[in-house]
Coordinates of C-alpha atoms in Angstrom, one line a residue:
Chain A
M600 CA 154.5 68.6 27.6
S601 CA 157.7 68.8 29.7
A602 CA 157.6 70.3 33.1
R603 CA 159.8 73.1 31.8
A604 CA 157.5 74.0 29.0
R605 CA 154.6 73.9 31.4
R606 CA 156.3 76.4 33.7
W607 CA 156.9 78.8 30.9
L608 CA 153.3 78.4 29.7
L609 CA 152.1 79.3 33.2
F610 CA 154.5 82.2 33.2
A611 CA 153.0 83.5 29.9
L612 CA 149.5 83.1 31.3
A613 CA 150.3 84.9 34.5
A614 CA 152.1 87.7 32.7
L615 CA 149.0 88.1 30.4
V616 CA 146.7 88.3 33.5
V617 CA 149.0 90.9 35.1
A618 CA 149.1 92.9 31.9
V619 CA 145.3 93.0 31.7
V620 CA 144.8 93.7 35.4
L621 CA 147.3 96.6 35.4
F622 CA 146.0 98.1 32.2
P623 CA 144.2 101.0 34.2
V624 CA 147.5 101.9 35.8
Y625 CA 149.3 101.7 32.5
W626 CA 146.6 103.8 30.9
M627 CA 146.9 106.4 33.6
V628 CA 150.6 106.7 33.1
V629 CA 150.3 106.8 29.3
T630 CA 147.7 109.6 29.5
S631 CA 149.9 111.6 31.8
L632 CA 152.7 111.4 29.3
L633 CA 150.8 112.6 26.3
P634 CA 149.6 116.0 25.2
S635 CA 145.8 116.6 25.2
S636 CA 145.8 116.8 21.4
V637 CA 146.9 113.1 21.2
V638 CA 144.9 111.9 24.2
L639 CA 141.6 113.5 23.3
S640 CA 141.0 111.2 20.3
R641 CA 138.3 108.8 19.4
H642 CA 141.1 106.3 18.6
P643 CA 143.8 107.0 21.2
P644 CA 147.1 105.1 20.5
L645 CA 147.5 102.2 22.9
L646 CA 151.3 102.6 22.8
P647 CA 152.5 106.2 23.3
P648 CA 154.1 107.5 20.1
P649 CA 157.7 108.0 21.2
G650 CA 158.0 111.5 19.7
Q651 CA 155.0 112.8 21.6
V652 CA 156.0 111.7 25.1
S653 CA 156.5 114.6 27.4
F654 CA 156.2 115.6 31.1
A655 CA 154.3 118.7 30.3
A656 CA 151.2 117.5 32.1
F657 CA 153.2 117.0 35.3
A658 CA 154.7 120.5 35.0
E659 CA 151.3 121.9 34.4
V660 CA 149.5 120.2 37.2
F661 CA 152.3 121.2 39.7
S662 CA 152.2 124.8 38.5
R663 CA 148.4 125.2 38.2
R664 CA 147.3 123.2 41.2
P665 CA 148.7 123.1 44.8
V666 CA 149.6 119.5 44.4
L667 CA 152.6 119.9 46.7
T668 CA 150.3 121.4 49.4
W669 CA 148.0 118.4 49.1
I670 CA 150.9 116.0 49.4
L671 CA 152.2 117.9 52.4
N672 CA 148.8 117.8 54.1
S673 CA 148.4 114.1 53.4
T674 CA 151.9 113.4 54.6
L675 CA 151.3 115.2 57.9
V676 CA 148.0 113.5 58.5
V677 CA 149.4 110.0 57.5
A678 CA 152.5 110.5 59.8
G679 CA 150.5 111.7 62.7
S680 CA 147.7 109.2 62.6
T681 CA 150.0 106.3 61.9
A682 CA 152.3 107.1 64.8
V683 CA 149.4 107.5 67.3
S684 CA 147.5 104.5 66.1
L685 CA 150.6 102.3 66.1
A686 CA 151.6 103.3 69.6
I687 CA 148.1 102.7 71.0
S688 CA 147.6 99.5 69.1
T689 CA 150.9 97.9 70.0
L690 CA 150.1 98.2 73.7
A691 CA 146.5 97.0 73.3
G692 CA 147.5 94.2 70.9
Y693 CA 150.1 93.0 73.3
S694 CA 147.7 93.0 76.2
L695 CA 145.0 91.1 74.2
S696 CA 147.6 88.6 73.1
R697 CA 149.2 87.9 76.5
F698 CA 146.5 88.4 79.2
H699 CA 143.2 86.6 78.8
T700 CA 140.4 88.0 80.9
P701 CA 136.8 87.8 79.9
A702 CA 136.5 91.6 79.7
Q703 CA 139.4 91.6 77.2
K704 CA 137.7 89.1 75.0
A705 CA 134.7 91.4 74.9
A706 CA 137.0 94.3 74.1
G707 CA 138.5 92.3 71.2
A708 CA 135.0 91.6 69.8
A709 CA 134.1 95.3 70.1
L710 CA 137.2 96.3 68.3
L711 CA 136.4 93.9 65.5
L712 CA 132.9 95.2 65.2
T713 CA 134.0 98.8 64.8
K714 CA 135.6 97.8 61.5
M715 CA 132.1 97.5 60.1
L716 CA 131.1 101.1 60.6
P717 CA 130.5 103.0 57.4
G718 CA 132.8 106.0 57.0
S719 CA 130.1 108.1 55.5
L720 CA 128.0 107.5 58.6
I721 CA 130.6 108.0 61.4
V722 CA 131.6 111.3 59.8
I723 CA 128.3 112.8 60.7
P724 CA 128.8 112.7 64.5
F725 CA 132.5 113.6 63.9
F726 CA 131.3 116.7 62.1
V727 CA 129.1 117.7 65.0
M728 CA 131.7 116.8 67.7
F729 CA 134.5 118.5 65.9
T730 CA 132.4 121.6 65.4
T731 CA 131.9 121.8 69.1
A732 CA 135.6 121.0 69.8
H733 CA 136.9 123.5 67.1
L734 CA 138.6 120.7 65.2
I735 CA 137.0 121.4 61.9
D736 CA 139.5 122.8 59.3
T737 CA 142.5 121.4 61.2
R738 CA 144.9 118.7 60.4
L739 CA 144.7 117.6 64.0
G740 CA 141.0 116.8 63.4
L741 CA 141.9 114.6 60.4
I742 CA 144.5 112.8 62.4
V743 CA 142.0 112.1 65.2
A744 CA 139.5 110.8 62.7
N745 CA 142.0 108.5 61.1
V746 CA 143.0 107.2 64.5
A747 CA 139.4 106.2 65.1
V748 CA 139.6 104.0 62.0
G749 CA 143.2 102.8 62.5
V750 CA 143.2 101.7 66.1
P751 CA 140.7 98.9 65.9
F752 CA 142.2 97.0 63.0
A753 CA 145.8 97.7 63.9
T754 CA 145.2 96.3 67.4
W755 CA 144.0 93.1 65.8
M756 CA 146.9 93.0 63.5
M757 CA 149.4 93.5 66.3
K758 CA 147.7 90.9 68.4
G759 CA 148.2 88.5 65.6
F760 CA 151.9 89.2 65.5
F761 CA 152.4 88.9 69.3
D762 CA 150.5 85.6 69.2
T763 CA 153.3 84.2 67.0
L764 CA 156.0 85.1 69.6
P765 CA 156.3 82.4 72.3
R766 CA 155.4 83.2 75.9
E767 CA 158.6 81.6 77.1
L768 CA 160.4 84.8 76.0
E769 CA 158.8 86.8 78.8
Q770 CA 159.3 84.0 81.3
A771 CA 163.0 83.9 80.5
A772 CA 163.1 87.7 80.8
A773 CA 161.4 87.5 84.2
I774 CA 164.0 85.0 85.4
D775 CA 166.6 87.4 84.3
G776 CA 165.0 90.0 86.5
C777 CA 162.9 92.0 84.0
T778 CA 159.6 93.6 85.0
P779 CA 156.8 92.8 82.6
L780 CA 157.1 96.3 81.0
Q781 CA 160.9 95.9 80.6
A782 CA 160.3 92.5 79.0
L783 CA 157.9 94.1 76.6
W784 CA 160.3 97.0 75.7
H785 CA 163.6 95.1 75.6
V786 CA 162.6 91.6 74.5
I787 CA 159.3 91.5 72.7
L788 CA 159.2 94.8 70.8
P789 CA 162.6 94.3 69.0
L790 CA 161.3 90.8 67.9
A791 CA 158.0 92.3 66.8
R792 CA 159.8 94.9 64.5
P793 CA 158.6 93.2 61.2
G794 CA 155.1 93.2 62.6
L795 CA 155.3 96.9 63.6
A796 CA 156.7 97.7 60.1
A797 CA 153.9 95.9 58.3
C798 CA 151.2 97.3 60.6
G799 CA 152.6 100.9 60.2
I800 CA 152.8 100.5 56.4
Y801 CA 149.2 99.2 56.3
L802 CA 148.0 102.1 58.5
A803 CA 149.8 104.6 56.2
I804 CA 148.2 103.1 53.0
V805 CA 144.7 103.3 54.6
A806 CA 145.3 106.9 55.8
W807 CA 146.7 108.1 52.5
S808 CA 143.6 106.6 50.7
E809 CA 141.2 108.2 53.2
F810 CA 138.6 110.5 51.5
V811 CA 135.3 111.0 53.3
F812 CA 136.8 112.6 56.5
A813 CA 139.1 114.8 54.5
R814 CA 136.3 115.8 52.2
T815 CA 133.9 116.6 55.1
L816 CA 135.9 117.8 58.1
V817 CA 138.0 120.3 56.1
T818 CA 136.6 123.0 54.0
K819 CA 139.6 125.3 53.4
A820 CA 141.3 124.4 50.1
D821 CA 144.8 124.9 51.5
L822 CA 144.1 122.0 53.9
W823 CA 143.0 119.5 51.3
T824 CA 144.6 116.1 51.1
V825 CA 145.6 114.4 47.9
T826 CA 142.4 112.4 47.5
V827 CA 140.2 115.5 48.0
G828 CA 142.4 117.5 45.6
L829 CA 142.2 114.7 42.9
Q830 CA 138.4 114.5 43.3
S831 CA 138.1 118.3 42.8
F832 CA 139.0 117.8 39.2
V833 CA 135.9 115.7 38.6
G834 CA 132.8 117.7 37.7
E835 CA 134.7 120.6 36.3
Y836 CA 133.3 121.7 32.9
L837 CA 136.3 120.5 31.0
V838 CA 138.3 117.9 32.9
D839 CA 142.0 118.2 32.1
W840 CA 142.7 114.5 31.8
P841 CA 146.4 114.4 31.3
A842 CA 146.9 116.8 34.3
L843 CA 144.5 114.7 36.4
M844 CA 146.2 111.5 35.5
A845 CA 149.6 113.1 36.2
A846 CA 148.4 114.0 39.7
G847 CA 147.0 110.5 40.1
V848 CA 150.4 109.0 39.1
V849 CA 152.2 111.2 41.7
S850 CA 149.7 110.1 44.4
L851 CA 150.3 106.5 43.6
V852 CA 154.1 106.4 43.7
P853 CA 154.4 106.3 47.6
M854 CA 151.6 103.8 47.7
F855 CA 153.3 101.4 45.4
V856 CA 156.6 101.7 47.3
L857 CA 154.9 101.0 50.6
F858 CA 152.9 98.2 49.0
L859 CA 156.0 96.4 47.7
L860 CA 157.5 96.6 51.2
L861 CA 154.3 95.3 52.7
E862 CA 153.5 92.6 50.2
P863 CA 155.6 89.7 51.6
F864 CA 153.8 90.0 54.9
L865 CA 150.4 90.1 53.2
V866 CA 150.5 86.6 51.8
S867 CA 152.5 84.8 54.5
G868 CA 151.1 85.5 57.9
L869 CA 148.8 88.4 57.8
T870 CA 145.5 87.1 56.4
S871 CA 143.9 86.1 59.6
G872 CA 141.0 88.5 59.0
A873 CA 142.9 91.6 59.9
V874 CA 143.7 93.0 56.5
K875 CA 141.7 95.6 54.6
Q876 CA 140.2 98.7 56.0
Chain B
M1429 CA 138.9 63.0 54.5
T1430 CA 139.1 65.9 57.0
S1431 CA 135.4 66.9 56.6
A1432 CA 134.6 65.2 60.0
A1433 CA 135.9 67.9 62.4
A1434 CA 138.3 66.7 65.1
P1435 CA 136.6 66.6 68.5
S1436 CA 139.3 68.7 70.1
P1437 CA 138.6 72.4 70.8
P1438 CA 140.2 75.0 68.4
A1439 CA 143.9 74.8 68.9
G1440 CA 145.2 77.8 70.7
P1441 CA 148.5 78.2 72.6
P1442 CA 148.2 75.7 75.4
A1443 CA 148.5 76.4 79.1
R1444 CA 147.2 80.0 79.0
R1445 CA 146.2 81.1 82.4
R1446 CA 142.6 82.0 82.9
G1447 CA 141.6 85.5 84.1
S1448 CA 140.8 84.5 87.6
S1449 CA 144.3 83.2 88.2
L1450 CA 146.1 86.3 86.8
K1451 CA 148.2 87.9 89.4
A1452 CA 147.0 91.3 90.6
G1453 CA 150.0 93.0 89.1
E1454 CA 149.6 91.3 85.8
R1455 CA 145.9 92.2 85.7
R1456 CA 146.7 95.8 86.4
L1457 CA 149.3 95.8 83.5
A1458 CA 146.8 94.1 81.2
W1459 CA 144.3 96.9 81.7
L1460 CA 146.9 99.6 81.7
L1461 CA 148.1 98.6 78.3
L1462 CA 144.5 98.5 77.0
L1463 CA 143.6 101.8 78.4
P1464 CA 144.6 104.1 75.5
A1465 CA 142.8 101.9 73.0
F1466 CA 139.7 101.8 75.2
A1467 CA 139.8 105.6 75.5
A1468 CA 140.2 106.0 71.7
V1469 CA 137.4 103.5 70.9
A1470 CA 135.1 105.0 73.6
A1471 CA 135.6 108.6 72.4
L1472 CA 135.8 108.0 68.7
V1473 CA 133.5 105.0 68.1
A1474 CA 131.1 104.3 71.0
W1475 CA 130.3 108.0 71.7
P1476 CA 129.8 108.8 68.0
L1477 CA 127.5 105.8 67.7
Y1478 CA 125.5 107.1 70.7
V1479 CA 125.3 110.6 69.0
I1480 CA 124.0 109.0 65.8
V1481 CA 121.2 107.2 67.7
Q1482 CA 120.4 110.4 69.6
M1483 CA 120.3 112.4 66.4
S1484 CA 118.1 109.9 64.7
L1485 CA 115.6 110.4 67.5
R1486 CA 115.6 114.2 67.4
P1487 CA 113.7 115.8 64.6
G1488 CA 115.0 119.2 63.4
R1489 CA 118.0 120.6 61.7
A1490 CA 120.3 121.6 64.6
L1491 CA 124.0 121.5 63.7
A1492 CA 125.6 122.1 67.1
L1493 CA 125.5 119.2 69.5
S1494 CA 124.1 121.3 72.4
Q1495 CA 121.2 122.6 70.2
L1496 CA 120.6 119.1 68.9
M1497 CA 120.3 117.5 72.3
S1498 CA 117.8 120.1 73.4
Q1499 CA 115.3 119.1 70.7
P1500 CA 112.5 116.9 71.8
L1501 CA 112.7 113.1 71.3
G1502 CA 110.5 111.5 68.7
L1503 CA 110.3 109.0 65.9
A1504 CA 109.5 111.6 63.2
N1505 CA 112.8 111.1 61.4
Y1506 CA 112.2 107.4 61.0
E1507 CA 108.6 108.0 59.9
R1508 CA 109.9 110.4 57.2
V1509 CA 112.7 108.1 56.2
L1510 CA 110.6 105.0 55.9
N1511 CA 108.2 106.9 53.5
L1512 CA 111.1 108.0 51.4
P1513 CA 111.2 106.3 48.0
A1514 CA 114.9 107.1 47.8
L1515 CA 115.5 104.9 50.8
W1516 CA 114.0 101.8 49.2
A1517 CA 115.7 102.6 46.0
A1518 CA 119.0 102.8 47.9
Y1519 CA 118.4 99.4 49.5
G1520 CA 118.0 98.0 46.0
H1521 CA 121.1 99.7 44.7
S1522 CA 123.2 98.6 47.7
A1523 CA 122.1 95.0 47.1
V1524 CA 122.9 95.1 43.4
Y1525 CA 126.1 96.9 43.9
T1526 CA 127.3 94.5 46.7
V1527 CA 126.3 91.3 45.0
G1528 CA 127.3 92.5 41.6
S1529 CA 130.8 93.4 42.8
L1530 CA 131.3 90.4 45.1
I1531 CA 130.7 87.7 42.5
P1532 CA 133.2 88.8 39.8
A1533 CA 135.7 89.9 42.5
F1534 CA 135.5 86.5 44.1
A1535 CA 135.7 84.6 40.8
C1536 CA 138.8 86.6 39.7
G1537 CA 140.4 86.3 43.1
L1538 CA 139.9 82.5 43.2
V1539 CA 141.1 81.9 39.6
F1540 CA 144.2 84.2 40.0
A1541 CA 145.0 82.5 43.3
L1542 CA 144.9 79.0 41.7
L1543 CA 147.1 80.3 38.9
F1544 CA 149.6 82.0 41.1
H1545 CA 149.9 79.1 43.5
R1546 CA 151.6 77.1 40.7
A1547 CA 155.3 77.3 40.2
F1548 CA 156.6 79.4 37.3
P1549 CA 159.5 81.8 36.7
A1550 CA 159.3 85.3 38.3
R1551 CA 156.2 84.3 40.2
R1552 CA 157.0 86.5 43.2
W1553 CA 157.3 89.6 41.1
L1554 CA 154.2 88.9 39.1
R1555 CA 152.3 88.2 42.2
S1556 CA 153.3 91.6 43.7
L1557 CA 152.2 93.3 40.5
L1558 CA 148.9 91.4 40.4
L1559 CA 148.0 92.6 43.9
L1560 CA 148.8 96.3 43.3
P1561 CA 145.2 97.4 42.8
W1562 CA 144.6 96.7 46.5
A1563 CA 146.9 99.6 47.4
V1564 CA 145.3 102.1 45.0
P1565 CA 143.1 104.7 46.8
G1566 CA 139.5 104.4 46.0
V1567 CA 139.4 108.0 44.7
V1568 CA 142.2 107.3 42.3
V1569 CA 140.6 104.0 41.1
S1570 CA 137.5 106.0 40.5
I1571 CA 139.0 108.8 38.4
T1572 CA 141.0 106.3 36.3
F1573 CA 137.9 104.4 35.4
L1574 CA 136.0 107.7 34.8
W1575 CA 138.7 108.5 32.2
M1576 CA 138.8 105.0 30.6
L1577 CA 135.0 104.9 30.4
D1578 CA 134.6 108.4 29.1
A1579 CA 132.0 108.6 26.3
S1580 CA 134.0 110.4 23.6
Y1581 CA 137.6 109.8 24.4
G1582 CA 137.6 106.8 26.7
V1583 CA 139.8 103.9 25.8
A1584 CA 137.0 101.4 26.5
N1585 CA 134.7 102.8 23.9
A1586 CA 137.7 103.2 21.5
M1587 CA 138.4 99.4 21.9
L1588 CA 134.7 98.6 21.3
R1589 CA 134.7 100.7 18.2
D1590 CA 138.0 99.2 16.9
A1591 CA 136.6 95.7 17.5
G1592 CA 133.5 96.6 15.6
I1593 CA 131.2 95.8 18.6
T1594 CA 129.5 99.2 18.8
R1595 CA 129.9 102.6 17.2
A1596 CA 127.9 104.3 19.9
D1597 CA 129.5 106.7 22.4
I1598 CA 128.4 104.9 25.5
A1599 CA 128.5 107.3 28.4
W1600 CA 129.1 104.6 31.0
F1601 CA 129.0 106.7 34.1
V1602 CA 126.4 109.2 32.8
D1603 CA 123.8 106.9 31.4
A1604 CA 121.4 105.6 34.1
R1605 CA 121.3 102.2 32.4
T1606 CA 125.1 101.6 32.6
A1607 CA 126.1 103.7 35.6
M1608 CA 125.7 100.8 38.1
A1609 CA 128.0 98.6 35.9
A1610 CA 130.4 101.5 35.6
V1611 CA 130.8 101.8 39.4
I1612 CA 131.0 98.1 39.9
A1613 CA 134.0 97.7 37.5
P1614 CA 136.4 99.8 39.6
T1615 CA 135.1 98.2 42.8
V1616 CA 135.9 94.7 41.4
W1617 CA 139.3 95.9 40.3
K1618 CA 140.1 97.1 43.8
S1619 CA 138.6 94.3 45.8
F1620 CA 139.7 91.1 43.9
P1621 CA 143.3 91.2 45.4
F1622 CA 141.9 90.6 48.9
F1623 CA 140.4 87.3 47.7
T1624 CA 143.6 86.4 45.9
I1625 CA 145.7 87.1 49.1
T1626 CA 143.3 85.2 51.4
I1627 CA 143.0 82.2 49.1
L1628 CA 146.7 82.0 48.3
A1629 CA 147.5 81.9 52.0
A1630 CA 144.9 79.1 52.4
L1631 CA 146.3 77.2 49.4
Q1632 CA 149.8 77.3 51.0
S1633 CA 148.5 75.6 54.1
I1634 CA 147.2 72.5 52.2
P1635 CA 149.8 69.8 52.6
A1636 CA 151.3 68.6 49.2
S1637 CA 150.9 65.0 50.4
L1638 CA 147.1 65.3 49.9
Y1639 CA 147.6 66.1 46.2
E1640 CA 150.0 63.2 45.9
A1641 CA 147.6 60.8 47.5
A1642 CA 144.8 62.1 45.2
R1643 CA 147.0 61.6 42.1
V1644 CA 147.9 58.1 43.3
D1645 CA 144.2 57.4 43.5
G1646 CA 143.8 58.6 39.9
A1647 CA 141.8 61.8 40.7
T1648 CA 141.3 64.2 37.8
A1649 CA 142.2 67.8 38.1
R1650 CA 138.6 68.6 38.7
Q1651 CA 138.3 65.9 41.4
Q1652 CA 141.4 67.3 43.0
F1653 CA 139.8 70.7 43.2
V1654 CA 136.5 69.5 44.6
H1655 CA 138.0 67.0 47.2
V1656 CA 141.3 68.6 48.1
T1657 CA 141.6 72.2 47.2
W1658 CA 138.1 73.5 48.0
P1659 CA 137.8 71.9 51.4
G1660 CA 141.2 73.4 52.2
I1661 CA 140.2 77.0 51.2
R1662 CA 136.5 76.9 51.9
R1663 CA 136.6 78.4 55.4
P1664 CA 138.9 81.4 54.7
A1665 CA 137.2 82.0 51.4
L1666 CA 133.8 82.2 52.9
L1667 CA 135.0 84.4 55.7
A1668 CA 136.6 86.7 53.1
V1669 CA 133.3 86.8 51.2
L1670 CA 131.5 87.8 54.4
L1671 CA 134.0 90.6 55.3
N1672 CA 134.1 91.9 51.7
A1673 CA 130.3 91.9 51.5
L1674 CA 130.3 94.2 54.6
W1675 CA 133.0 96.5 53.1
T1676 CA 131.3 96.7 49.8
F1677 CA 128.0 97.4 51.4
R1678 CA 129.5 100.5 53.1
E1679 CA 131.7 101.6 50.2
F1680 CA 131.6 105.3 49.6
D1681 CA 134.8 106.6 47.9
I1682 CA 134.5 104.9 44.6
I1683 CA 130.9 105.8 44.0
Y1684 CA 131.0 109.3 45.4
A1685 CA 134.1 110.3 43.5
S1686 CA 132.7 109.2 40.2
T1687 CA 128.9 109.7 40.1
R1688 CA 128.0 111.1 43.6
G1689 CA 125.1 108.6 43.5
G1690 CA 123.8 109.9 40.1
P1691 CA 122.7 110.0 37.4
A1692 CA 119.2 110.5 38.8
G1693 CA 120.1 108.4 41.8
A1694 CA 121.0 105.3 39.7
T1695 CA 124.1 104.6 41.9
E1696 CA 122.8 106.0 45.1
T1697 CA 123.6 103.2 47.7
L1698 CA 122.7 103.6 51.4
G1699 CA 126.2 104.8 52.2
I1700 CA 125.8 107.6 49.6
L1701 CA 122.3 108.5 50.6
V1702 CA 123.3 108.9 54.3
Y1703 CA 126.1 111.3 53.2
R1704 CA 124.0 113.4 50.8
E1705 CA 121.2 113.6 53.3
A1706 CA 123.6 115.0 55.9
F1707 CA 126.0 117.1 53.9
E1708 CA 124.0 118.2 50.8
S1709 CA 120.5 118.5 52.3
F1710 CA 121.7 119.2 55.9
R1711 CA 119.1 117.0 57.4
F1712 CA 121.3 115.3 60.1
G1713 CA 118.4 113.7 61.9
T1714 CA 117.0 111.8 58.9
A1715 CA 120.6 111.0 57.8
A1716 CA 121.2 109.4 61.2
A1717 CA 118.0 107.5 61.0
I1718 CA 119.1 106.0 57.6
G1719 CA 122.4 105.2 59.1
V1720 CA 120.8 103.4 62.0
L1721 CA 118.8 101.3 59.5
M1722 CA 121.9 100.7 57.6
L1723 CA 123.8 99.4 60.6
A1724 CA 120.8 97.3 61.6
T1725 CA 120.7 95.7 58.2
A1726 CA 124.5 94.9 58.3
A1727 CA 124.0 93.5 61.8
V1728 CA 121.1 91.2 60.7
F1729 CA 123.3 90.1 57.7
V1730 CA 126.2 89.3 60.0
V1731 CA 124.0 87.3 62.4
L1732 CA 122.5 85.3 59.5
A1733 CA 125.9 84.8 57.9
M1734 CA 127.5 83.7 61.2
R1735 CA 124.8 81.1 61.7
F1736 CA 125.4 79.8 58.2
L1737 CA 129.1 79.8 58.7
R1738 CA 128.8 77.9 62.0
E1739 CA 126.7 75.2 60.3
E1740 CA 129.2 75.1 57.6
F1741 CA 132.2 74.6 59.9
R1742 CA 130.6 72.3 62.5

């Protein structure tokens, strides 16, 4: 077999793998585009019949459910927690990368360990603490809870990025008369911009996916986030599958955009144990 | 080959100054930059952990922190929890769920990484698409599989019917015999990309010259895998298994959004049990005690795994 033929054979194999792996996403989209009469069948068509495709389920889910409110709540929580986590973690990651004191090594290990805490456990003290602090049923409370999850791993991610920048940069800046803080602000941070972007996107994906805090620390329906809203369909007497899949598709679009922006960083430099919630 | 580790210490950036020789100003800056992160972790991780331990030691049903802390200390919560059949069932479910998710996820992740490491047209695009499940929120994964595995109208049963495998309406998530498999399927789907990402990165770091040398020596594809590929990816792959085991052990979203631990507790892992005990039965003390046991279990596992990994990488 020629090298060319082998490449195309590999391509066919890879395309097949991707098709099988993405079938759930495909099925979600197909379901959202078909009326219930077609979808609720013991032999649903694997390819949507062209004449039946409609956006009725999207129209229905937006008119019957406060999807826009959920999206707004999620967006506010994601924006707030990502900004706060990123600011805190950039400073801490820089410190861990550049200054090595024994205490800081211990701090790094502690940060790493906090990644192991189950969300369904840590939410219990959060519930008690937030009740005392009147943070239950507030978006601020959700932001704070997401920061607790975001800071530890984002700090490690940023430390990894700063480690790739040579120390000579600050030394050169010092010779030019920069204070250490000025060197960080004017020299290092601009160079770390790709790292900041990747870390921010990653934080945003995790916060958008977050469920257990939003489900527990918020009881008012008008403060629900997207994940809580989606989950509220489940367990209803008759699940409206096309509407639920339509809402699911809407919730996925921002994730996929963010993911495609993040993906180059994922495979190249980012896998030093930092990735995943 | 490289199995005998080089005697040099792990290569870090050279000539880093030790803490004692840091200038006072630098040390102050180092701590100043760490301060917000320390404050966040102290208030939002360390203090909550302390509250959990306190709660687990205070029997009673107090909801407010002040009330709770005024309860007498005692081990009654642990006594109750250890006599709870649901606890031991949950340990079993957690073990089955973790191992049952990890093995297929790792196998898929490894095979896909080996495939996508080869050169073929449009590889970059296909790779991005392959890794997409990683970015799908657990709740969304869960409801999608809930729909696909629906008893009457699910596409999975329709395919089985059309293929003539079974005519039954298998209620995957509702039948206690299949519910565990039903929650494992979405978990595998969401977690295999992490293995693919990690292993792809490791594969990229294996020098091509090693493969050339192996070919010159007449090594078969299998020999190349055993002697070149696997030694090159073993370390990151095993670390990824360890991390993923911990993440799967504490998984909540996928199970809760689909079965809530049911039917009849068939998918009730420790992470679900903790939550239901706290927020469905409102027994915070026993929930905290279960949580402490869960953390202790994870810690024992990490210590054992680290010992194994250290042997492995000596």
